[in-house]
XYZ file of C-alpha atoms in Angstrom:
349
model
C 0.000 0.000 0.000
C 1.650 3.752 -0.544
C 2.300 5.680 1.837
C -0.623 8.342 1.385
C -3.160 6.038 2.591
C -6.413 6.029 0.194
C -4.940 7.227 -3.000
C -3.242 3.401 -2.897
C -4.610 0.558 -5.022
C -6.549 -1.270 -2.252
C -8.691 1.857 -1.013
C -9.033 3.361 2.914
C -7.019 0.519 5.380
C -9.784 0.313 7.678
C -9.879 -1.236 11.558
C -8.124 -4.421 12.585
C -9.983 -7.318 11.566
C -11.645 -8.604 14.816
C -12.309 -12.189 13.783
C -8.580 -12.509 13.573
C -7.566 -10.375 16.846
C -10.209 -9.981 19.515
C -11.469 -6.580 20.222
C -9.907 -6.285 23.378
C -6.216 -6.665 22.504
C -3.936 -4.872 20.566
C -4.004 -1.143 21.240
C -6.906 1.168 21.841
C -6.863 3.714 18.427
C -10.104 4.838 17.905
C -12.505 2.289 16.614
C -9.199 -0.485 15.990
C -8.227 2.250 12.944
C -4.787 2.423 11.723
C -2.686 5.276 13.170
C -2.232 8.498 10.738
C 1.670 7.745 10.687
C 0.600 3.915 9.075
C -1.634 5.666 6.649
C 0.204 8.742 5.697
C -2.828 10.829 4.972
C -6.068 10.792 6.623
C -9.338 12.032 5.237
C -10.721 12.332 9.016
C -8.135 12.612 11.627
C -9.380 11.791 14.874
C -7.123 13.378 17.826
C -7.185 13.209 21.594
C -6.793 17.044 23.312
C -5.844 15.191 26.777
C -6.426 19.040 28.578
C -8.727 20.247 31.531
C -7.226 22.718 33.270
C -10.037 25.195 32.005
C -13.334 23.204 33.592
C -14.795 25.101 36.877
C -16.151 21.973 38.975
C -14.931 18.374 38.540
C -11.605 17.731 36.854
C -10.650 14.702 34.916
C -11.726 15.411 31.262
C -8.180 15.008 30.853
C -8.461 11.592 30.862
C -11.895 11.529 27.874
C -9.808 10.822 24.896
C -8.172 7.193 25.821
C -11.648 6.533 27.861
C -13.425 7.140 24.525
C -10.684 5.085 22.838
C -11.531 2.163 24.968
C -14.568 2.066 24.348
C -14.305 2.262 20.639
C -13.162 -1.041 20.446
C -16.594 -2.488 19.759
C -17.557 -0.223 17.308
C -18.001 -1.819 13.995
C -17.050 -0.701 10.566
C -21.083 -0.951 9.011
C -23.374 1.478 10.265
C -26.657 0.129 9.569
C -28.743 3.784 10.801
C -26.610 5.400 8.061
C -26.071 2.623 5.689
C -22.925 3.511 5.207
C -19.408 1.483 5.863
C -17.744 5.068 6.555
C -14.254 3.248 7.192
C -14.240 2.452 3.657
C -15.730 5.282 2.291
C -13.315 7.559 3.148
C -9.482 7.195 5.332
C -9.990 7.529 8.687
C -7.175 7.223 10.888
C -5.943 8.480 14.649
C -3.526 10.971 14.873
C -3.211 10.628 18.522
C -2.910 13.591 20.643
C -2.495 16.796 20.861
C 0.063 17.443 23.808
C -0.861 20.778 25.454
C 0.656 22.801 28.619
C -1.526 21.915 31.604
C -0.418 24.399 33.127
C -0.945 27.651 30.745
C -4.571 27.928 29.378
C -2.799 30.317 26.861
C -0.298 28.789 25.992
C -2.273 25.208 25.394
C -4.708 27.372 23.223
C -2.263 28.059 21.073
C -0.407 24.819 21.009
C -4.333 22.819 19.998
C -4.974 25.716 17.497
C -1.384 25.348 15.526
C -1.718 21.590 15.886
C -5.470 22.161 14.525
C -4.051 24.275 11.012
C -1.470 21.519 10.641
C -4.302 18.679 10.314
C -6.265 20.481 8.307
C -3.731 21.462 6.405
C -3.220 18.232 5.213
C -6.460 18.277 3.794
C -8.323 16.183 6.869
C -11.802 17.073 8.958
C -11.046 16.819 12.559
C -12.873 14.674 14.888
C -11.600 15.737 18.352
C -12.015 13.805 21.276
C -11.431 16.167 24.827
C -10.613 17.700 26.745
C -12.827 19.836 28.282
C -14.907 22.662 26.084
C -11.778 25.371 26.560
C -10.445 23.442 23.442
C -13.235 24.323 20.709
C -12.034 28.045 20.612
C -8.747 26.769 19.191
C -10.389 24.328 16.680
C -13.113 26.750 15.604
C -9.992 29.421 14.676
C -8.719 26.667 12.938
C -11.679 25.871 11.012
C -12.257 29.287 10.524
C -9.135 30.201 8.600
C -9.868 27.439 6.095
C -13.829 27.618 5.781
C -14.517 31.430 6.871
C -16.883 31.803 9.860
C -18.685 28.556 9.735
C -21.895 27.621 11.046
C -22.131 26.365 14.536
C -24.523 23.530 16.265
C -23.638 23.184 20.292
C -24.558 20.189 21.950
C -24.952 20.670 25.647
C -26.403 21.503 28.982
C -24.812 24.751 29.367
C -24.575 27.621 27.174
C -20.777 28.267 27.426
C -21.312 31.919 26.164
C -20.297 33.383 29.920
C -17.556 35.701 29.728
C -15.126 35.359 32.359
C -14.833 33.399 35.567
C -12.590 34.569 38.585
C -11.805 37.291 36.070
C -9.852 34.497 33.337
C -11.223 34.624 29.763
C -10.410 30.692 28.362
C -12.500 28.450 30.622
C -14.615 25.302 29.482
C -17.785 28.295 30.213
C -16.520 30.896 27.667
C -15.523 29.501 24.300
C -18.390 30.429 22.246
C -18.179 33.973 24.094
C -14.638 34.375 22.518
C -15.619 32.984 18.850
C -18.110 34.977 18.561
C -16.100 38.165 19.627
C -13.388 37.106 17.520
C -15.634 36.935 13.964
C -15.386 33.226 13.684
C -18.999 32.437 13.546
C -21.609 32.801 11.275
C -23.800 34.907 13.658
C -26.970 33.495 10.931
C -26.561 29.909 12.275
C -26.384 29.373 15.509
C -27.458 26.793 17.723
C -26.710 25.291 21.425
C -28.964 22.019 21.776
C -30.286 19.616 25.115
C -29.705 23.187 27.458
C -31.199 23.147 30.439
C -30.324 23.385 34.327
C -30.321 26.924 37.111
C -28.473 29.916 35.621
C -26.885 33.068 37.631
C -29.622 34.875 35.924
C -32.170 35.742 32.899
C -28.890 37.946 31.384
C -27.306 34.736 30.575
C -30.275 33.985 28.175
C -30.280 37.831 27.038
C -26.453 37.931 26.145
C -26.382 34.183 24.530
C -29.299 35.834 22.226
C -27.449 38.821 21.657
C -24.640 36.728 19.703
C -27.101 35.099 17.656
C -27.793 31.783 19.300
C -30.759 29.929 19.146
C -31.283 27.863 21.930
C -33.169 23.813 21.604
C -33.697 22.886 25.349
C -33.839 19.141 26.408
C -37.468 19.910 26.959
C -37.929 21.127 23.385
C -36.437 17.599 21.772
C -38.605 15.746 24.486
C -42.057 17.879 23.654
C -41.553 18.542 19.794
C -39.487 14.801 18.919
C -36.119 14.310 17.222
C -37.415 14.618 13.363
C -39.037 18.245 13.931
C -36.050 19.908 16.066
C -33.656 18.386 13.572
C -35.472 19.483 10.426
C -35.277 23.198 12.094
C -31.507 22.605 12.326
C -31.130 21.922 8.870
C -33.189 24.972 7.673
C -30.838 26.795 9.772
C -27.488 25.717 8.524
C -28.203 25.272 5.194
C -25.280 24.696 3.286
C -22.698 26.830 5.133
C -19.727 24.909 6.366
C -20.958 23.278 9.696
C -18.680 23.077 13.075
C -20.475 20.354 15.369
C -19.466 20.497 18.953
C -20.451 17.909 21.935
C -20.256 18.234 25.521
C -21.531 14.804 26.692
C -23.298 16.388 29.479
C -25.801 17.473 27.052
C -26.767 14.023 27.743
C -28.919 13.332 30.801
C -26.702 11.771 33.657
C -28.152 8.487 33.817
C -26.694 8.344 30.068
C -23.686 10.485 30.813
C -22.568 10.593 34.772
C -18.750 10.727 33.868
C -18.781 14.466 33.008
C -17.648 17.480 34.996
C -20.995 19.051 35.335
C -23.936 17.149 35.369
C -27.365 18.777 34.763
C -30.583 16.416 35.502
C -33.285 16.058 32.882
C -30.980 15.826 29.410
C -31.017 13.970 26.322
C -31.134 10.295 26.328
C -28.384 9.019 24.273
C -30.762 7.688 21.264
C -31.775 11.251 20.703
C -28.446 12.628 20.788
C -27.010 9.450 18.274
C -30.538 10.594 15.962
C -30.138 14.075 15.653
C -26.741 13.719 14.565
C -28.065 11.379 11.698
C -30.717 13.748 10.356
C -27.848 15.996 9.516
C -26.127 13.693 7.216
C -26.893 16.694 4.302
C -25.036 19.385 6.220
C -21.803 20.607 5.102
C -19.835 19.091 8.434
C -16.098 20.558 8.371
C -15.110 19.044 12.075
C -16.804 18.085 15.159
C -15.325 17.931 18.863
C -16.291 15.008 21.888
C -15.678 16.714 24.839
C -15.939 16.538 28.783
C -16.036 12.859 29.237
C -14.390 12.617 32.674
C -13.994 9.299 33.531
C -13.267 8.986 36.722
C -17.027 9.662 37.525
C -18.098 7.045 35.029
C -19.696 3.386 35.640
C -19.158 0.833 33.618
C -18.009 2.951 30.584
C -21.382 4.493 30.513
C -20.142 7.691 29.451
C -17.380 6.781 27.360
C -19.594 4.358 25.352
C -22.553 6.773 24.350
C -19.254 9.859 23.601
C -17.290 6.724 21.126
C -20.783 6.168 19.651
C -21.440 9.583 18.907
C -18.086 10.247 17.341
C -18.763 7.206 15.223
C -21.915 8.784 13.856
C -20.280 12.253 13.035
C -17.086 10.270 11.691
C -20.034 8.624 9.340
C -21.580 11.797 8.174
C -17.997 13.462 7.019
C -16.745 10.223 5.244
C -20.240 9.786 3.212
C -19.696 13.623 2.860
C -16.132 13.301 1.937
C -17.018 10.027 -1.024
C -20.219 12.389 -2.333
C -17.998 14.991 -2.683
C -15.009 13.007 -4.822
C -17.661 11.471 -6.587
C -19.165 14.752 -7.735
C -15.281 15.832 -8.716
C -14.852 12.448 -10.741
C -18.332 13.661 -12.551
C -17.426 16.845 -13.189
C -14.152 16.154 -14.345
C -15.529 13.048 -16.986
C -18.408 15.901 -17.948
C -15.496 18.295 -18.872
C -13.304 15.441 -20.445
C -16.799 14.490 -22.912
C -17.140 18.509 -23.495
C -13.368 18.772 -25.063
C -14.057 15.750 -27.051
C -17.329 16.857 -28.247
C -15.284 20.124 -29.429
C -12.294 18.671 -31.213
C -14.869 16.253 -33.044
C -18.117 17.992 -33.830
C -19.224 15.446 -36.517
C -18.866 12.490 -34.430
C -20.106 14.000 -31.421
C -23.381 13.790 -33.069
């Protein structure tokens, strides 16, 4: 096989082969896929930001990547709900982590966000595994400088639109705050999703408005069902390039107790795993896992419904990422039978 992965004769190298090694040995890469240095190139890198020194109640998020790794071992490479084999669609691989300074919020901001331009500058989406939230400033800058502000949906409890705490600006409760001041959203689509829980006050919800966001509550998805609230997100995003972000507390805690701040009454993790399939037409650039902390976890609860959901946005960017060379190996045979028809007029028709 060459060295740049998919453009080889044999197509994406996919997971091990678990009828030949069982699931639980060997090494924990995400979903058994080769690592990026095997591969060369990936179409969807999918890297571990092992940072929480910006959460403001439990710590441990630090720890979500290789938890969500772990778990990934049972995920297979069909995905019946999407009908798509995504492994083999496109080259997925995991570019392990992203090594940050846990000790210098600033510092690890911009050690994920140059780390960030260097994947994508290969040409890859990202599908980041956390960390806690700090990291999606970083990774939407990133996006941004390749896609322009890009459309935004936020999966979560919280709003994360506060604007400082104990007077520091990069916490896991101010990322969107900072995009948004920094020009690197599209102010015309944006979403947070499953929010719900006590605020410090109604100014919270006047602010988050203020930037642009709409707001889906966990009561919203529960009253109005999965097929409505995700139709509305489509309508909203359109076909602007999406940015997908998770915090797996957006799930309820009996579906999510490993995170750092648990909310009661959330998403279930069916709804979560379905919403992210009705998006399957949206333009999705990247997408971010974040706040799995699993030191509060049972059983892998937690870790299992985060590796699940990064399986289902990993499907939507490879069937993306096939449609889309598909449509170039069209256009490109359409242009190829135009110059032919040219040079040869008479036997063109």
């Amino acid at each position: 096989m060459s060295s740049n992965g998919h453009h080889g004769h044999h197509g994406p190298r996919g997971p091990v082969d678990s009828s030949r090694v069982p699931r639980y040995a060997g090494p924990a890469t995400f979903a058994r896929l080769p690592r990026l240095d095997e591969v060369g190139r990936a179409d969807v890198a999918v890297v571990g930001v092992p940072f929480d020194t910006g959460v403001s109640y439990r710590p441990g998020a630090r720890f979500g990547g290789n938890a969500i790794r772990e778990a990934s071992r049972l995920l297979r490479p069909y995905n019946p709900a999407q009908d798509a084999s995504p492994f083999a669609l496109a080259q997925v691989a995991d570019a392990g982590d992203i090594a940050a300074n846990p000790f210098d919020i600033g510092e690890a901001v911009e050690t994920i966000e140059a780390a960030a331009d260097e994947l994508l500058g290969t040409g890859a989406r990202l599908m980041t595994l956390g960390g806690d939230h700090t990291i999606a400033l970083p990774l939407l800058r990133s996006v941004a400088k390749r896609h322009g502000p890009v459309a935004l949906l936020h999966f979560d409890a919280h709003l994360d639109t506060w604007d400082t705490y104990f007077g520091a600006e990069y916490t896991h409760g101010t990322p969107f705050r900072r995009a948004f001041e920094e020009g690197i959203l599209d102010t015309e689509a944006l979403s947070h999703v499953g929010t719900r829980g006590p605020l410090y006050g109604k100014r919270d919800l006047d602010e988050d408005a203020r930037m642009g966001f709409g707001i889906v509550t966990s009561a919203d998805v529960m009253r109005r069902g999965v097929d409505e609230i995700t139709d509305q997100l489509r309508q909203r995003i359109g076909d602007r390039p999406l940015y997908l972000s998770v915090d797996i507390d957006v799930l309820d805690p009996a579906h999510a107790p490993g995170t750092g701040t648990p909310e009661a009454g959330g998403l279930t993790s069916r709804e979560l795993l379905e919403i992210i399939r009705g998006l399957a037409s949206c333009r999705l650039v990247s997408a971010d896992v974040v706040e799995v902390a699993p030191a509060y976890d049972h059983a892998e609860i937690t870790s299992v419904a985060a590796s699940h959901t990064a399986y289902e946005l990993t499907t939507v960017m490879s069937r993306q990422i096939a449609a889309e060379a598909a449509g170039a190996v069209e256009a490109v045979e359409a242009a190829e039978g135009a110059d032919a028809a040219e040079r040869s007029p008479a036997e063109a028709r």
